[in-house]
Amino acid sequence: MITALLLLLAVCPLHEQHMAEARHDTFGFSHESSKHAFRLFDDGGAIELRATKESDAATIAAIRKHLQSIASEFTKSDFSTPHFVHDKTPAGVATMQRLTNAIQYRYEELPAGARVRIRTTDAEALKAVQDFLRWQIAEHQTGDSGNVERDQN
């Protein structure tokens, strides 16, 4: 029985997506109760997470705790969480780690969620940050444009 189940999982065309969602759900909120956005700005970008329901206090609290941790980890050049979620290293990470002193990560609260605002004035670091964010857009299938926009927050 277990062998048959493992075989079914191995041939499931959405197996990687299911595993990523399961790993993501370990942070205290699910894909169903939250929405990712990855935004690119002329000085970097942002990782944004919001609860799908503004009244969902538990999800909002979990999102905020998670993104506080992400901002802290990234500041220390620790990208193990994105690797854990996706089971691979995202694009841009090696350069972001090498140029860690040229990049700032700041946690900011948003209505029904939070974000990690990423800033740099270094051209190589900017390219790496934006490669990282575009990779996240594709992996999470958020539908974000991946185009540089103006930060409204």
PDB file of C-alpha atoms in Angstrom:
ATOM      1  CA  MET A   1       0.000   0.000   0.000  1.00  0.00           C
ATOM      2  CA  ILE A   2       2.707   2.493   0.971  1.00  0.00           C
ATOM      3  CA  THR A   3       4.762   1.546  -2.098  1.00  0.00           C
ATOM      4  CA  ALA A   4       1.764   2.208  -4.342  1.00  0.00           C
ATOM      5  CA  LEU A   5       1.199   5.579  -2.692  1.00  0.00           C
ATOM      6  CA  LEU A   6       4.856   6.543  -3.131  1.00  0.00           C
ATOM      7  CA  LEU A   7       4.696   5.488  -6.782  1.00  0.00           C
ATOM      8  CA  LEU A   8       1.609   7.646  -7.323  1.00  0.00           C
ATOM      9  CA  LEU A   9       3.341  10.610  -5.703  1.00  0.00           C
ATOM     10  CA  ALA A  10       6.420  10.126  -7.859  1.00  0.00           C
ATOM     11  CA  VAL A  11       4.406  10.260 -11.100  1.00  0.00           C
ATOM     12  CA  CYS A  12       2.075  13.086 -10.052  1.00  0.00           C
ATOM     13  CA  PRO A  13       2.640  15.975 -12.474  1.00  0.00           C
ATOM     14  CA  LEU A  14       2.021  18.453  -9.638  1.00  0.00           C
ATOM     15  CA  HIS A  15       4.192  16.638  -7.077  1.00  0.00           C
ATOM     16  CA  GLU A  16       6.743  19.475  -6.792  1.00  0.00           C
ATOM     17  CA  GLN A  17       3.981  22.055  -6.364  1.00  0.00           C
ATOM     18  CA  HIS A  18       2.240  19.918  -3.728  1.00  0.00           C
ATOM     19  CA  MET A  19       5.501  19.480  -1.820  1.00  0.00           C
ATOM     20  CA  ALA A  20       6.296  23.201  -1.981  1.00  0.00           C
ATOM     21  CA  GLU A  21       2.828  24.026  -0.682  1.00  0.00           C
ATOM     22  CA  ALA A  22       3.223  21.497   2.134  1.00  0.00           C
ATOM     23  CA  ARG A  23       6.614  22.976   3.077  1.00  0.00           C
ATOM     24  CA  HIS A  24       5.187  26.510   2.897  1.00  0.00           C
ATOM     25  CA  ASP A  25       2.285  25.538   5.148  1.00  0.00           C
ATOM     26  CA  THR A  26       4.777  24.771   7.939  1.00  0.00           C
ATOM     27  CA  PHE A  27       5.029  28.538   8.554  1.00  0.00           C
ATOM     28  CA  GLY A  28       1.553  28.722  10.099  1.00  0.00           C
ATOM     29  CA  PHE A  29      -0.524  29.740   7.084  1.00  0.00           C
ATOM     30  CA  SER A  30      -1.635  28.077   3.892  1.00  0.00           C
ATOM     31  CA  HIS A  31      -1.683  29.055   0.240  1.00  0.00           C
ATOM     32  CA  GLU A  32      -5.468  29.171   0.485  1.00  0.00           C
ATOM     33  CA  SER A  33      -5.409  31.714   3.315  1.00  0.00           C
ATOM     34  CA  SER A  34      -2.665  33.941   1.925  1.00  0.00           C
ATOM     35  CA  LYS A  35      -1.520  35.663  -1.248  1.00  0.00           C
ATOM     36  CA  HIS A  36       2.090  36.258  -2.309  1.00  0.00           C
ATOM     37  CA  ALA A  37       3.239  39.175  -4.418  1.00  0.00           C
ATOM     38  CA  PHE A  38       6.759  39.800  -5.641  1.00  0.00           C
ATOM     39  CA  ARG A  39       7.294  43.359  -6.812  1.00  0.00           C
ATOM     40  CA  LEU A  40      10.257  44.938  -8.585  1.00  0.00           C
ATOM     41  CA  PHE A  41      11.297  48.555  -8.006  1.00  0.00           C
ATOM     42  CA  ASP A  42      14.084  50.639  -9.481  1.00  0.00           C
ATOM     43  CA  ASP A  43      16.065  50.217  -6.245  1.00  0.00           C
ATOM     44  CA  GLY A  44      15.209  46.545  -5.559  1.00  0.00           C
ATOM     45  CA  GLY A  45      11.799  45.160  -4.796  1.00  0.00           C
ATOM     46  CA  ALA A  46       9.565  43.535  -2.200  1.00  0.00           C
ATOM     47  CA  ILE A  47       8.249  40.192  -1.042  1.00  0.00           C
ATOM     48  CA  GLU A  48       4.658  40.761   0.063  1.00  0.00           C
ATOM     49  CA  LEU A  49       2.281  38.419   1.829  1.00  0.00           C
ATOM     50  CA  ARG A  50      -1.307  39.191   2.765  1.00  0.00           C
ATOM     51  CA  ALA A  51      -4.121  37.190   4.281  1.00  0.00           C
ATOM     52  CA  THR A  52      -6.964  36.627   1.832  1.00  0.00           C
ATOM     53  CA  LYS A  53      -9.388  37.713   4.579  1.00  0.00           C
ATOM     54  CA  GLU A  54      -8.652  40.920   6.462  1.00  0.00           C
ATOM     55  CA  SER A  55     -10.463  39.446   9.491  1.00  0.00           C
ATOM     56  CA  ASP A  56      -8.114  36.417   9.680  1.00  0.00           C
ATOM     57  CA  ALA A  57      -6.018  37.559  12.634  1.00  0.00           C
ATOM     58  CA  ALA A  58      -4.217  34.212  13.025  1.00  0.00           C
ATOM     59  CA  THR A  59      -3.011  34.180   9.419  1.00  0.00           C
ATOM     60  CA  ILE A  60      -1.982  37.843   9.581  1.00  0.00           C
ATOM     61  CA  ALA A  61       0.029  37.185  12.743  1.00  0.00           C
ATOM     62  CA  ALA A  62       1.696  34.124  11.164  1.00  0.00           C
ATOM     63  CA  ILE A  63       2.536  36.074   7.995  1.00  0.00           C
ATOM     64  CA  ARG A  64       4.072  38.900  10.011  1.00  0.00           C
ATOM     65  CA  LYS A  65       6.125  36.514  12.129  1.00  0.00           C
ATOM     66  CA  HIS A  66       7.315  34.678   9.004  1.00  0.00           C
ATOM     67  CA  LEU A  67       8.348  37.845   7.159  1.00  0.00           C
ATOM     68  CA  GLN A  68      10.115  39.240  10.235  1.00  0.00           C
ATOM     69  CA  SER A  69      12.153  36.035  10.215  1.00  0.00           C
ATOM     70  CA  ILE A  70      12.796  36.284   6.472  1.00  0.00           C
ATOM     71  CA  ALA A  71      14.066  39.880   6.790  1.00  0.00           C
ATOM     72  CA  SER A  72      16.360  38.840   9.635  1.00  0.00           C
ATOM     73  CA  GLU A  73      17.638  35.746   7.795  1.00  0.00           C
ATOM     74  CA  PHE A  74      18.272  37.599   4.536  1.00  0.00           C
ATOM     75  CA  THR A  75      20.137  40.349   6.426  1.00  0.00           C
ATOM     76  CA  LYS A  76      22.462  37.587   7.673  1.00  0.00           C
ATOM     77  CA  SER A  77      22.799  36.273   4.085  1.00  0.00           C
ATOM     78  CA  ASP A  78      20.798  33.175   5.072  1.00  0.00           C
ATOM     79  CA  PHE A  79      18.555  32.023   2.219  1.00  0.00           C
ATOM     80  CA  SER A  80      17.798  28.574   3.637  1.00  0.00           C
ATOM     81  CA  THR A  81      14.052  29.256   3.897  1.00  0.00           C
ATOM     82  CA  PRO A  82      13.485  29.796   0.150  1.00  0.00           C
ATOM     83  CA  HIS A  83      15.633  26.720  -0.476  1.00  0.00           C
ATOM     84  CA  PHE A  84      13.484  24.737   1.995  1.00  0.00           C
ATOM     85  CA  VAL A  85      10.219  25.891   0.418  1.00  0.00           C
ATOM     86  CA  HIS A  86      11.296  25.244  -3.178  1.00  0.00           C
ATOM     87  CA  ASP A  87      13.807  22.430  -2.608  1.00  0.00           C
ATOM     88  CA  LYS A  88      16.356  24.355  -4.698  1.00  0.00           C
ATOM     89  CA  THR A  89      18.310  27.577  -4.535  1.00  0.00           C
ATOM     90  CA  PRO A  90      16.522  30.508  -6.189  1.00  0.00           C
ATOM     91  CA  ALA A  91      18.093  32.542  -8.974  1.00  0.00           C
ATOM     92  CA  GLY A  92      20.198  35.471  -7.809  1.00  0.00           C
ATOM     93  CA  VAL A  93      20.981  34.068  -4.349  1.00  0.00           C
ATOM     94  CA  ALA A  94      24.709  33.448  -4.897  1.00  0.00           C
ATOM     95  CA  THR A  95      25.213  37.057  -5.987  1.00  0.00           C
ATOM     96  CA  MET A  96      22.979  38.373  -3.200  1.00  0.00           C
ATOM     97  CA  GLN A  97      25.110  36.457  -0.692  1.00  0.00           C
ATOM     98  CA  ARG A  98      28.362  37.710  -2.214  1.00  0.00           C
ATOM     99  CA  LEU A  99      27.109  41.324  -2.226  1.00  0.00           C
ATOM    100  CA  THR A 100      25.320  41.072   1.115  1.00  0.00           C
ATOM    101  CA  ASN A 101      26.727  44.408   2.365  1.00  0.00           C
ATOM    102  CA  ALA A 102      25.244  46.219  -0.642  1.00  0.00           C
ATOM    103  CA  ILE A 103      21.651  45.084   0.032  1.00  0.00           C
ATOM    104  CA  GLN A 104      19.237  46.174   2.777  1.00  0.00           C
ATOM    105  CA  TYR A 105      16.235  44.121   3.908  1.00  0.00           C
ATOM    106  CA  ARG A 106      13.516  45.836   5.935  1.00  0.00           C
ATOM    107  CA  TYR A 107      10.377  44.323   7.434  1.00  0.00           C
ATOM    108  CA  GLU A 108       7.249  46.471   6.959  1.00  0.00           C
ATOM    109  CA  GLU A 109       3.677  45.814   8.014  1.00  0.00           C
ATOM    110  CA  LEU A 110       0.894  46.078   5.428  1.00  0.00           C
ATOM    111  CA  PRO A 111      -2.879  45.893   5.834  1.00  0.00           C
ATOM    112  CA  ALA A 112      -3.678  42.193   6.354  1.00  0.00           C
ATOM    113  CA  GLY A 113      -0.008  41.220   6.122  1.00  0.00           C
ATOM    114  CA  ALA A 114       3.545  42.435   5.700  1.00  0.00           C
ATOM    115  CA  ARG A 115       6.458  42.673   3.324  1.00  0.00           C
ATOM    116  CA  VAL A 116      10.214  42.518   3.135  1.00  0.00           C
ATOM    117  CA  ARG A 117      11.403  45.602   1.277  1.00  0.00           C
ATOM    118  CA  ILE A 118      14.724  44.996  -0.468  1.00  0.00           C
ATOM    119  CA  ARG A 119      16.922  47.947  -1.472  1.00  0.00           C
ATOM    120  CA  THR A 120      20.294  48.403  -3.122  1.00  0.00           C
ATOM    121  CA  THR A 121      22.237  51.030  -5.040  1.00  0.00           C
ATOM    122  CA  ASP A 122      24.646  48.457  -6.523  1.00  0.00           C
ATOM    123  CA  ALA A 123      23.858  47.545 -10.148  1.00  0.00           C
ATOM    124  CA  GLU A 124      25.008  43.912  -9.861  1.00  0.00           C
ATOM    125  CA  ALA A 125      23.089  43.426  -6.614  1.00  0.00           C
ATOM    126  CA  LEU A 126      19.994  45.022  -8.184  1.00  0.00           C
ATOM    127  CA  LYS A 127      20.082  42.545 -11.062  1.00  0.00           C
ATOM    128  CA  ALA A 128      20.439  39.645  -8.598  1.00  0.00           C
ATOM    129  CA  VAL A 129      17.550  40.889  -6.416  1.00  0.00           C
ATOM    130  CA  GLN A 130      15.296  41.279  -9.434  1.00  0.00           C
ATOM    131  CA  ASP A 131      16.325  37.850 -10.804  1.00  0.00           C
ATOM    132  CA  PHE A 132      15.441  36.415  -7.382  1.00  0.00           C
ATOM    133  CA  LEU A 133      12.027  38.122  -7.364  1.00  0.00           C
ATOM    134  CA  ARG A 134      11.219  37.078 -10.956  1.00  0.00           C
ATOM    135  CA  TRP A 135      12.180  33.506 -10.060  1.00  0.00           C
ATOM    136  CA  GLN A 136       9.785  33.664  -7.098  1.00  0.00           C
ATOM    137  CA  ILE A 137       7.002  34.971  -9.358  1.00  0.00           C
ATOM    138  CA  ALA A 138       7.442  31.958 -11.635  1.00  0.00           C
ATOM    139  CA  GLU A 139       7.752  29.444  -8.779  1.00  0.00           C
ATOM    140  CA  HIS A 140       4.724  30.737  -6.874  1.00  0.00           C
ATOM    141  CA  GLN A 141       2.790  31.387 -10.086  1.00  0.00           C
ATOM    142  CA  THR A 142       1.553  34.696  -8.685  1.00  0.00           C
ATOM    143  CA  GLY A 143       0.798  36.312 -12.022  1.00  0.00           C
ATOM    144  CA  ASP A 144       2.859  39.370 -11.034  1.00  0.00           C
ATOM    145  CA  SER A 145       4.260  41.124 -14.105  1.00  0.00           C
ATOM    146  CA  GLY A 146       7.943  41.034 -13.180  1.00  0.00           C
ATOM    147  CA  ASN A 147       8.215  44.568 -14.555  1.00  0.00           C
ATOM    148  CA  VAL A 148       9.807  47.393 -12.592  1.00  0.00           C
ATOM    149  CA  GLU A 149       7.100  49.549 -11.035  1.00  0.00           C
ATOM    150  CA  ARG A 150       6.827  52.498  -8.669  1.00  0.00           C
ATOM    151  CA  ASP A 151       6.623  51.654  -4.963  1.00  0.00           C
ATOM    152  CA  GLN A 152       3.295  52.998  -3.691  1.00  0.00           C
ATOM    153  CA  ASN A 153       3.891  52.105  -0.023  1.00  0.00           C
TER     154      ASN A 153
END
